[in-house]
Amino acid sequence: MAQSFDLIVIGAGPGGYIAAIRAAQLGLKVACVEKWRNPQGELALGGTCLNVGCIPSKALLASSELFEALHHEAGDHGITVGQAQVDIGKMMARKDGIVGKMTKGIEFLFRKNKITWLKGHACFKGRQEGRLLIEVSGEGEPVSCDAAQVIVATGSKARHLPAIPVDNVQVCDNEGALALGETPKRLGVIGAGVIGLELGSVWRRLGCQVTILEAMPEFLAAADESVRKEAWKQFTKQGLSIELGVRIGEVTRDAKGVRVAWTDSKGVDQVLECDRLIVSVGRVPNTDGLGLDAVGLATDERGFIPVDAGCRTAVPGVYAVGDVVRGPMLAHKAEDEGVMVAEIIAGQKPHIDYNCIPWVIYTSPEIAWVGRTEQQLKADGRPYKSGQFPFAANGRALGMGAADGFVKVLADEKTDEILGVHIVAASASDLIAEAVVAMEFKASAEDIGRICHAHPSMSEVMREASLAATDRRALNG
Ligand code: NAI
């Protein structure tokens, strides 16, 4: 017998599971379909973010930073440690433990909010008497369900290059790169994007020689130019070898490793020999086997499901959120869209200001920004003023041994409204929150300059950069 719901959410990543919880909080009868299996073969909630993305990568990031601090920073503090050793197995087990805690946490939240987890793959089967029909194929016979509304939150998958098959042993995407059994001596990375830089940094800190090959003549093209320059300076100083403007040729592999033929920006043929290769050249939306045409839905030419500002598709009752729709592929963007759609379905009038969605790259130092870059403001023809302040002049940063980087505040020339904030700093991912609040409340740079910031703290740099953007000028610079 068919099971009936008010809402079926397809996918339990940050977009889907948050949408399901918010809709249940608002009184809807909700089911969420998820088929993900972890390496132990167990079904797991949480999608890419929790299982093979944000959460495991941040666990490895912390482990590798601790290792590097013991090696290179402890001495500066007058602390002598013996030869630090890495036990990759234990490091991976710690990471897997954190992932397990988080995914089980969502199972608990589903039970608490009385959300039905339909275990398997969802496929649209059409519409009957106004209700959307979904078939879920898992273990055993397929289950038929119907709902008044459906949210597609199926996320994305790693884009692979046709000539470079990924086996997640020698040639890895994000999944394999988070589960290497030992530190490779030489790691090659194709693509100097977010994943390439984050995971390249993790393995470099653990002692690996990392070479990143990037097709574009610039790296981090979406970031502010001053951030790009600072990041380049820091990453190359740390020992990451990044080659820009390359063309990848033939990739071959044997028992000894992987051989990547590539042409450099001057047209000279080169060869990279490495033990492992990570392919991180972007992600593509996931709509495989969803049966979208059964309800009259089509993807655009890049595979995304077209939606309006409220994440409504062209088909009444069907919404789509997260990586499967336009906009940045960021977990927090997906979460906010999930909440928005749940509230729209419940009759509320929520709204997302996409200009206030922060970007974070978890390198060391971290990079975070919100709003417009200086290059975008120039292209917009918007008169602006800029204030920048370095962490090198901040007592807390010096005490922490984290004096690299800066905060840059861009404000409207006349009104002083903050238009963009760009941070390179050890804790940029947390510091950016103040900038997001400021921009959501249409604060001026002077507003931030007049707010009391705790001393000594990294957040003082946000205040100094804001002051530097006004006529009042920075106090400590
Ligand atoms: P990305 O889009 O950040 O970077 C891909 C890079 O590969 C680009 O620089 C591109 O020019 C380069 N590239 C493409 N084809 C190439 C080729 N044939 N040869 C050499 N270089 C080539 O994609 P990435 O790093 O795979 O990440 C995927 C998505 O996951 C991103 O959209 C990102 O937003 C998301 N993500 C976000 C994180 C965060 O917010 N901290 C962390 C990890 C991923």
JSON list of C-alpha atoms in Angstrom, two decimals, residues 107-273:
[
{"chain": "A", "resi": 107, "resn": "GLU", "atom": "CA", "xyz": [19.12, 9.75, 12.73]},
{"chain": "A", "resi": 108, "resn": "PHE", "atom": "CA", "xyz": [18.32, 10.89, 16.29]},
{"chain": "A", "resi": 109, "resn": "LEU", "atom": "CA", "xyz": [16.93, 14.21, 14.99]},
{"chain": "A", "resi": 110, "resn": "PHE", "atom": "CA", "xyz": [14.77, 12.35, 12.46]},
{"chain": "A", "resi": 111, "resn": "ARG", "atom": "CA", "xyz": [13.31, 10.16, 15.23]},
{"chain": "A", "resi": 112, "resn": "LYS", "atom": "CA", "xyz": [12.80, 13.20, 17.49]},
{"chain": "A", "resi": 113, "resn": "ASN", "atom": "CA", "xyz": [10.93, 15.07, 14.74]},
{"chain": "A", "resi": 114, "resn": "LYS", "atom": "CA", "xyz": [9.01, 11.95, 13.59]},
{"chain": "A", "resi": 115, "resn": "ILE", "atom": "CA", "xyz": [10.51, 12.06, 10.09]},
{"chain": "A", "resi": 116, "resn": "THR", "atom": "CA", "xyz": [10.26, 8.78, 8.18]},
{"chain": "A", "resi": 117, "resn": "TRP", "atom": "CA", "xyz": [13.58, 7.73, 6.63]},
{"chain": "A", "resi": 118, "resn": "LEU", "atom": "CA", "xyz": [12.81, 5.89, 3.38]},
{"chain": "A", "resi": 119, "resn": "LYS", "atom": "CA", "xyz": [15.96, 3.87, 2.70]},
{"chain": "A", "resi": 120, "resn": "GLY", "atom": "CA", "xyz": [16.75, 3.62, -1.00]},
{"chain": "A", "resi": 121, "resn": "HIS", "atom": "CA", "xyz": [16.73, 5.48, -4.31]},
{"chain": "A", "resi": 122, "resn": "ALA", "atom": "CA", "xyz": [13.80, 7.80, -5.12]},
{"chain": "A", "resi": 123, "resn": "CYS", "atom": "CA", "xyz": [12.33, 8.12, -8.60]},
{"chain": "A", "resi": 124, "resn": "PHE", "atom": "CA", "xyz": [9.41, 10.29, -9.76]},
{"chain": "A", "resi": 125, "resn": "LYS", "atom": "CA", "xyz": [6.58, 8.16, -11.20]},
{"chain": "A", "resi": 126, "resn": "GLY", "atom": "CA", "xyz": [4.16, 10.91, -12.22]},
{"chain": "A", "resi": 127, "resn": "ARG", "atom": "CA", "xyz": [1.18, 12.67, -10.64]},
{"chain": "A", "resi": 128, "resn": "GLN", "atom": "CA", "xyz": [-2.19, 11.25, -9.63]},
{"chain": "A", "resi": 129, "resn": "GLU", "atom": "CA", "xyz": [-5.15, 13.26, -8.35]},
{"chain": "A", "resi": 130, "resn": "GLY", "atom": "CA", "xyz": [-2.83, 16.19, -7.71]},
{"chain": "A", "resi": 131, "resn": "ARG", "atom": "CA", "xyz": [-0.36, 14.13, -5.66]},
{"chain": "A", "resi": 132, "resn": "LEU", "atom": "CA", "xyz": [3.24, 13.51, -6.68]},
{"chain": "A", "resi": 133, "resn": "LEU", "atom": "CA", "xyz": [4.12, 9.82, -6.94]},
{"chain": "A", "resi": 134, "resn": "ILE", "atom": "CA", "xyz": [7.56, 8.61, -5.84]},
{"chain": "A", "resi": 135, "resn": "GLU", "atom": "CA", "xyz": [8.95, 5.08, -5.94]},
{"chain": "A", "resi": 136, "resn": "VAL", "atom": "CA", "xyz": [11.73, 4.15, -3.51]},
{"chain": "A", "resi": 137, "resn": "SER", "atom": "CA", "xyz": [13.93, 1.20, -4.47]},
{"chain": "A", "resi": 138, "resn": "GLY", "atom": "CA", "xyz": [16.07, -0.20, -1.72]},
{"chain": "A", "resi": 139, "resn": "GLU", "atom": "CA", "xyz": [16.41, -3.68, -0.35]},
{"chain": "A", "resi": 140, "resn": "GLY", "atom": "CA", "xyz": [13.39, -5.81, -1.22]},
{"chain": "A", "resi": 141, "resn": "GLU", "atom": "CA", "xyz": [10.37, -4.68, -3.21]},
{"chain": "A", "resi": 142, "resn": "PRO", "atom": "CA", "xyz": [10.17, -1.00, -4.34]},
{"chain": "A", "resi": 143, "resn": "VAL", "atom": "CA", "xyz": [7.91, 1.11, -2.11]},
{"chain": "A", "resi": 144, "resn": "SER", "atom": "CA", "xyz": [5.33, 3.49, -3.63]},
{"chain": "A", "resi": 145, "resn": "CYS", "atom": "CA", "xyz": [4.73, 6.83, -1.89]},
{"chain": "A", "resi": 146, "resn": "ASP", "atom": "CA", "xyz": [2.84, 10.01, -2.61]},
{"chain": "A", "resi": 147, "resn": "ALA", "atom": "CA", "xyz": [3.06, 13.56, -1.33]},
{"chain": "A", "resi": 148, "resn": "ALA", "atom": "CA", "xyz": [1.60, 17.01, -1.95]},
{"chain": "A", "resi": 149, "resn": "GLN", "atom": "CA", "xyz": [5.09, 18.51, -2.20]},
{"chain": "A", "resi": 150, "resn": "VAL", "atom": "CA", "xyz": [8.56, 17.19, -3.02]},
{"chain": "A", "resi": 151, "resn": "ILE", "atom": "CA", "xyz": [11.94, 18.80, -2.42]},
{"chain": "A", "resi": 152, "resn": "VAL", "atom": "CA", "xyz": [14.81, 17.53, -4.60]},
{"chain": "A", "resi": 153, "resn": "ALA", "atom": "CA", "xyz": [18.02, 17.84, -2.57]},
{"chain": "A", "resi": 154, "resn": "THR", "atom": "CA", "xyz": [20.17, 15.27, -4.36]},
{"chain": "A", "resi": 155, "resn": "GLY", "atom": "CA", "xyz": [23.41, 17.27, -4.23]},
{"chain": "A", "resi": 156, "resn": "SER", "atom": "CA", "xyz": [26.38, 16.83, -6.53]},
{"chain": "A", "resi": 157, "resn": "LYS", "atom": "CA", "xyz": [29.12, 14.38, -7.39]},
{"chain": "A", "resi": 158, "resn": "ALA", "atom": "CA", "xyz": [32.77, 14.87, -8.30]},
{"chain": "A", "resi": 159, "resn": "ARG", "atom": "CA", "xyz": [33.35, 15.77, -11.94]},
{"chain": "A", "resi": 160, "resn": "HIS", "atom": "CA", "xyz": [35.74, 13.26, -13.47]},
{"chain": "A", "resi": 161, "resn": "LEU", "atom": "CA", "xyz": [37.87, 13.81, -16.56]},
{"chain": "A", "resi": 162, "resn": "PRO", "atom": "CA", "xyz": [37.03, 11.28, -19.30]},
{"chain": "A", "resi": 163, "resn": "ALA", "atom": "CA", "xyz": [40.66, 10.27, -19.91]},
{"chain": "A", "resi": 164, "resn": "ILE", "atom": "CA", "xyz": [41.49, 9.88, -16.20]},
{"chain": "A", "resi": 165, "resn": "PRO", "atom": "CA", "xyz": [39.33, 7.16, -14.61]},
{"chain": "A", "resi": 166, "resn": "VAL", "atom": "CA", "xyz": [39.08, 7.48, -10.82]},
{"chain": "A", "resi": 167, "resn": "ASP", "atom": "CA", "xyz": [39.64, 4.24, -8.85]},
{"chain": "A", "resi": 168, "resn": "ASN", "atom": "CA", "xyz": [39.91, 5.98, -5.46]},
{"chain": "A", "resi": 169, "resn": "VAL", "atom": "CA", "xyz": [43.10, 4.03, -4.81]},
{"chain": "A", "resi": 170, "resn": "GLN", "atom": "CA", "xyz": [45.77, 5.56, -7.05]},
{"chain": "A", "resi": 171, "resn": "VAL", "atom": "CA", "xyz": [43.61, 8.22, -8.70]},
{"chain": "A", "resi": 172, "resn": "CYS", "atom": "CA", "xyz": [41.17, 9.76, -6.22]},
{"chain": "A", "resi": 173, "resn": "ASP", "atom": "CA", "xyz": [38.35, 12.26, -6.04]},
{"chain": "A", "resi": 174, "resn": "ASN", "atom": "CA", "xyz": [37.34, 13.78, -2.69]},
{"chain": "A", "resi": 175, "resn": "GLU", "atom": "CA", "xyz": [36.18, 10.37, -1.38]},
{"chain": "A", "resi": 176, "resn": "GLY", "atom": "CA", "xyz": [39.47, 8.54, -1.92]},
{"chain": "A", "resi": 177, "resn": "ALA", "atom": "CA", "xyz": [41.57, 11.55, -0.93]},
{"chain": "A", "resi": 178, "resn": "LEU", "atom": "CA", "xyz": [39.95, 11.50, 2.53]},
{"chain": "A", "resi": 179, "resn": "ALA", "atom": "CA", "xyz": [40.71, 7.81, 3.06]},
{"chain": "A", "resi": 180, "resn": "LEU", "atom": "CA", "xyz": [44.33, 7.25, 1.98]},
{"chain": "A", "resi": 181, "resn": "GLY", "atom": "CA", "xyz": [45.86, 4.41, 3.98]},
{"chain": "A", "resi": 182, "resn": "GLU", "atom": "CA", "xyz": [49.29, 6.04, 4.23]},
{"chain": "A", "resi": 183, "resn": "THR", "atom": "CA", "xyz": [50.93, 9.37, 3.49]},
{"chain": "A", "resi": 184, "resn": "PRO", "atom": "CA", "xyz": [52.07, 9.28, -0.14]},
{"chain": "A", "resi": 185, "resn": "LYS", "atom": "CA", "xyz": [55.62, 10.56, -0.75]},
{"chain": "A", "resi": 186, "resn": "ARG", "atom": "CA", "xyz": [54.50, 12.49, -3.84]},
{"chain": "A", "resi": 187, "resn": "LEU", "atom": "CA", "xyz": [50.94, 13.67, -4.39]},
{"chain": "A", "resi": 188, "resn": "GLY", "atom": "CA", "xyz": [49.69, 15.18, -7.64]},
{"chain": "A", "resi": 189, "resn": "VAL", "atom": "CA", "xyz": [46.50, 17.27, -7.67]},
{"chain": "A", "resi": 190, "resn": "ILE", "atom": "CA", "xyz": [44.62, 18.36, -10.79]},
{"chain": "A", "resi": 191, "resn": "GLY", "atom": "CA", "xyz": [42.69, 21.58, -10.06]},
{"chain": "A", "resi": 192, "resn": "ALA", "atom": "CA", "xyz": [43.73, 24.34, -7.62]},
{"chain": "A", "resi": 193, "resn": "GLY", "atom": "CA", "xyz": [40.16, 24.89, -6.43]},
{"chain": "A", "resi": 194, "resn": "VAL", "atom": "CA", "xyz": [38.75, 24.52, -2.95]},
{"chain": "A", "resi": 195, "resn": "ILE", "atom": "CA", "xyz": [39.20, 20.75, -2.62]},
{"chain": "A", "resi": 196, "resn": "GLY", "atom": "CA", "xyz": [42.64, 20.71, -4.25]},
{"chain": "A", "resi": 197, "resn": "LEU", "atom": "CA", "xyz": [43.96, 23.42, -1.94]},
{"chain": "A", "resi": 198, "resn": "GLU", "atom": "CA", "xyz": [42.35, 22.03, 1.25]},
{"chain": "A", "resi": 199, "resn": "LEU", "atom": "CA", "xyz": [43.34, 18.40, 0.73]},
{"chain": "A", "resi": 200, "resn": "GLY", "atom": "CA", "xyz": [46.68, 19.29, -0.86]},
{"chain": "A", "resi": 201, "resn": "SER", "atom": "CA", "xyz": [47.45, 21.25, 2.33]},
{"chain": "A", "resi": 202, "resn": "VAL", "atom": "CA", "xyz": [46.40, 18.34, 4.59]},
{"chain": "A", "resi": 203, "resn": "TRP", "atom": "CA", "xyz": [48.77, 15.87, 2.91]},
{"chain": "A", "resi": 204, "resn": "ARG", "atom": "CA", "xyz": [51.59, 18.43, 2.64]},
{"chain": "A", "resi": 205, "resn": "ARG", "atom": "CA", "xyz": [51.43, 18.99, 6.39]},
{"chain": "A", "resi": 206, "resn": "LEU", "atom": "CA", "xyz": [51.68, 15.24, 6.91]},
{"chain": "A", "resi": 207, "resn": "GLY", "atom": "CA", "xyz": [54.97, 15.21, 5.04]},
{"chain": "A", "resi": 208, "resn": "CYS", "atom": "CA", "xyz": [54.00, 14.70, 1.41]},
{"chain": "A", "resi": 209, "resn": "GLN", "atom": "CA", "xyz": [55.47, 16.59, -1.55]},
{"chain": "A", "resi": 210, "resn": "VAL", "atom": "CA", "xyz": [52.42, 18.13, -3.26]},
{"chain": "A", "resi": 211, "resn": "THR", "atom": "CA", "xyz": [52.20, 19.47, -6.82]},
{"chain": "A", "resi": 212, "resn": "ILE", "atom": "CA", "xyz": [48.95, 21.11, -7.95]},
{"chain": "A", "resi": 213, "resn": "LEU", "atom": "CA", "xyz": [48.27, 21.54, -11.67]},
{"chain": "A", "resi": 214, "resn": "GLU", "atom": "CA", "xyz": [45.70, 24.21, -12.53]},
{"chain": "A", "resi": 215, "resn": "ALA", "atom": "CA", "xyz": [44.30, 24.93, -16.01]},
{"chain": "A", "resi": 216, "resn": "MET", "atom": "CA", "xyz": [43.43, 28.59, -15.41]},
{"chain": "A", "resi": 217, "resn": "PRO", "atom": "CA", "xyz": [46.08, 31.33, -15.48]},
{"chain": "A", "resi": 218, "resn": "GLU", "atom": "CA", "xyz": [44.82, 32.47, -12.03]},
{"chain": "A", "resi": 219, "resn": "PHE", "atom": "CA", "xyz": [43.94, 30.46, -8.97]},
{"chain": "A", "resi": 220, "resn": "LEU", "atom": "CA", "xyz": [40.97, 31.16, -6.67]},
{"chain": "A", "resi": 221, "resn": "ALA", "atom": "CA", "xyz": [39.40, 33.24, -9.44]},
{"chain": "A", "resi": 222, "resn": "ALA", "atom": "CA", "xyz": [36.29, 33.99, -7.33]},
{"chain": "A", "resi": 223, "resn": "ALA", "atom": "CA", "xyz": [38.31, 35.56, -4.47]},
{"chain": "A", "resi": 224, "resn": "ASP", "atom": "CA", "xyz": [39.35, 39.20, -4.11]},
{"chain": "A", "resi": 225, "resn": "GLU", "atom": "CA", "xyz": [42.67, 39.86, -5.85]},
{"chain": "A", "resi": 226, "resn": "SER", "atom": "CA", "xyz": [44.46, 40.89, -2.64]},
{"chain": "A", "resi": 227, "resn": "VAL", "atom": "CA", "xyz": [43.30, 37.62, -1.03]},
{"chain": "A", "resi": 228, "resn": "ARG", "atom": "CA", "xyz": [44.56, 35.65, -4.03]},
{"chain": "A", "resi": 229, "resn": "LYS", "atom": "CA", "xyz": [47.97, 37.31, -3.80]},
{"chain": "A", "resi": 230, "resn": "GLU", "atom": "CA", "xyz": [48.28, 36.72, -0.05]},
{"chain": "A", "resi": 231, "resn": "ALA", "atom": "CA", "xyz": [47.13, 33.10, -0.40]},
{"chain": "A", "resi": 232, "resn": "TRP", "atom": "CA", "xyz": [49.63, 32.48, -3.20]},
{"chain": "A", "resi": 233, "resn": "LYS", "atom": "CA", "xyz": [52.42, 33.94, -1.04]},
{"chain": "A", "resi": 234, "resn": "GLN", "atom": "CA", "xyz": [51.48, 31.80, 1.97]},
{"chain": "A", "resi": 235, "resn": "PHE", "atom": "CA", "xyz": [50.83, 28.52, 0.14]},
{"chain": "A", "resi": 236, "resn": "THR", "atom": "CA", "xyz": [54.01, 28.61, -1.92]},
{"chain": "A", "resi": 237, "resn": "LYS", "atom": "CA", "xyz": [56.04, 29.60, 1.19]},
{"chain": "A", "resi": 238, "resn": "GLN", "atom": "CA", "xyz": [54.61, 26.52, 2.93]},
{"chain": "A", "resi": 239, "resn": "GLY", "atom": "CA", "xyz": [55.93, 24.34, 0.11]},
{"chain": "A", "resi": 240, "resn": "LEU", "atom": "CA", "xyz": [52.86, 23.71, -2.04]},
{"chain": "A", "resi": 241, "resn": "SER", "atom": "CA", "xyz": [53.99, 23.66, -5.64]},
{"chain": "A", "resi": 242, "resn": "ILE", "atom": "CA", "xyz": [51.23, 25.21, -7.79]},
{"chain": "A", "resi": 243, "resn": "GLU", "atom": "CA", "xyz": [51.51, 25.39, -11.58]},
{"chain": "A", "resi": 244, "resn": "LEU", "atom": "CA", "xyz": [49.03, 27.67, -13.36]},
{"chain": "A", "resi": 245, "resn": "GLY", "atom": "CA", "xyz": [47.88, 27.73, -16.98]},
{"chain": "A", "resi": 246, "resn": "VAL", "atom": "CA", "xyz": [48.67, 24.04, -17.55]},
{"chain": "A", "resi": 247, "resn": "ARG", "atom": "CA", "xyz": [47.18, 21.59, -20.02]},
{"chain": "A", "resi": 248, "resn": "ILE", "atom": "CA", "xyz": [46.88, 18.01, -18.83]},
{"chain": "A", "resi": 249, "resn": "GLY", "atom": "CA", "xyz": [48.00, 15.34, -21.30]},
{"chain": "A", "resi": 250, "resn": "GLU", "atom": "CA", "xyz": [48.09, 11.57, -20.96]},
{"chain": "A", "resi": 251, "resn": "VAL", "atom": "CA", "xyz": [47.82, 10.03, -17.51]},
{"chain": "A", "resi": 252, "resn": "THR", "atom": "CA", "xyz": [49.22, 6.52, -17.11]},
{"chain": "A", "resi": 253, "resn": "ARG", "atom": "CA", "xyz": [49.59, 4.33, -14.05]},
{"chain": "A", "resi": 254, "resn": "ASP", "atom": "CA", "xyz": [51.33, 1.15, -12.99]},
{"chain": "A", "resi": 255, "resn": "ALA", "atom": "CA", "xyz": [52.36, -0.53, -9.76]},
{"chain": "A", "resi": 256, "resn": "LYS", "atom": "CA", "xyz": [55.00, 2.18, -9.14]},
{"chain": "A", "resi": 257, "resn": "GLY", "atom": "CA", "xyz": [52.60, 5.12, -9.36]},
{"chain": "A", "resi": 258, "resn": "VAL", "atom": "CA", "xyz": [50.91, 7.63, -11.61]},
{"chain": "A", "resi": 259, "resn": "ARG", "atom": "CA", "xyz": [52.56, 9.56, -14.45]},
{"chain": "A", "resi": 260, "resn": "VAL", "atom": "CA", "xyz": [50.90, 12.79, -15.59]},
{"chain": "A", "resi": 261, "resn": "ALA", "atom": "CA", "xyz": [52.07, 14.38, -18.84]},
{"chain": "A", "resi": 262, "resn": "TRP", "atom": "CA", "xyz": [51.33, 18.11, -18.83]},
{"chain": "A", "resi": 263, "resn": "THR", "atom": "CA", "xyz": [52.21, 21.23, -20.78]},
{"chain": "A", "resi": 264, "resn": "ASP", "atom": "CA", "xyz": [53.20, 24.33, -18.80]},
{"chain": "A", "resi": 265, "resn": "SER", "atom": "CA", "xyz": [52.03, 27.90, -19.46]},
{"chain": "A", "resi": 266, "resn": "LYS", "atom": "CA", "xyz": [55.00, 28.49, -21.79]},
{"chain": "A", "resi": 267, "resn": "GLY", "atom": "CA", "xyz": [54.06, 25.47, -23.91]},
{"chain": "A", "resi": 268, "resn": "VAL", "atom": "CA", "xyz": [56.87, 23.24, -22.59]},
{"chain": "A", "resi": 269, "resn": "ASP", "atom": "CA", "xyz": [56.00, 19.55, -22.11]},
{"chain": "A", "resi": 270, "resn": "GLN", "atom": "CA", "xyz": [56.49, 18.29, -18.54]},
{"chain": "A", "resi": 271, "resn": "VAL", "atom": "CA", "xyz": [55.92, 15.07, -16.61]},
{"chain": "A", "resi": 272, "resn": "LEU", "atom": "CA", "xyz": [54.73, 14.70, -13.03]},
{"chain": "A", "resi": 273, "resn": "GLU", "atom": "CA", "xyz": [55.48, 11.37, -11.36]}
]
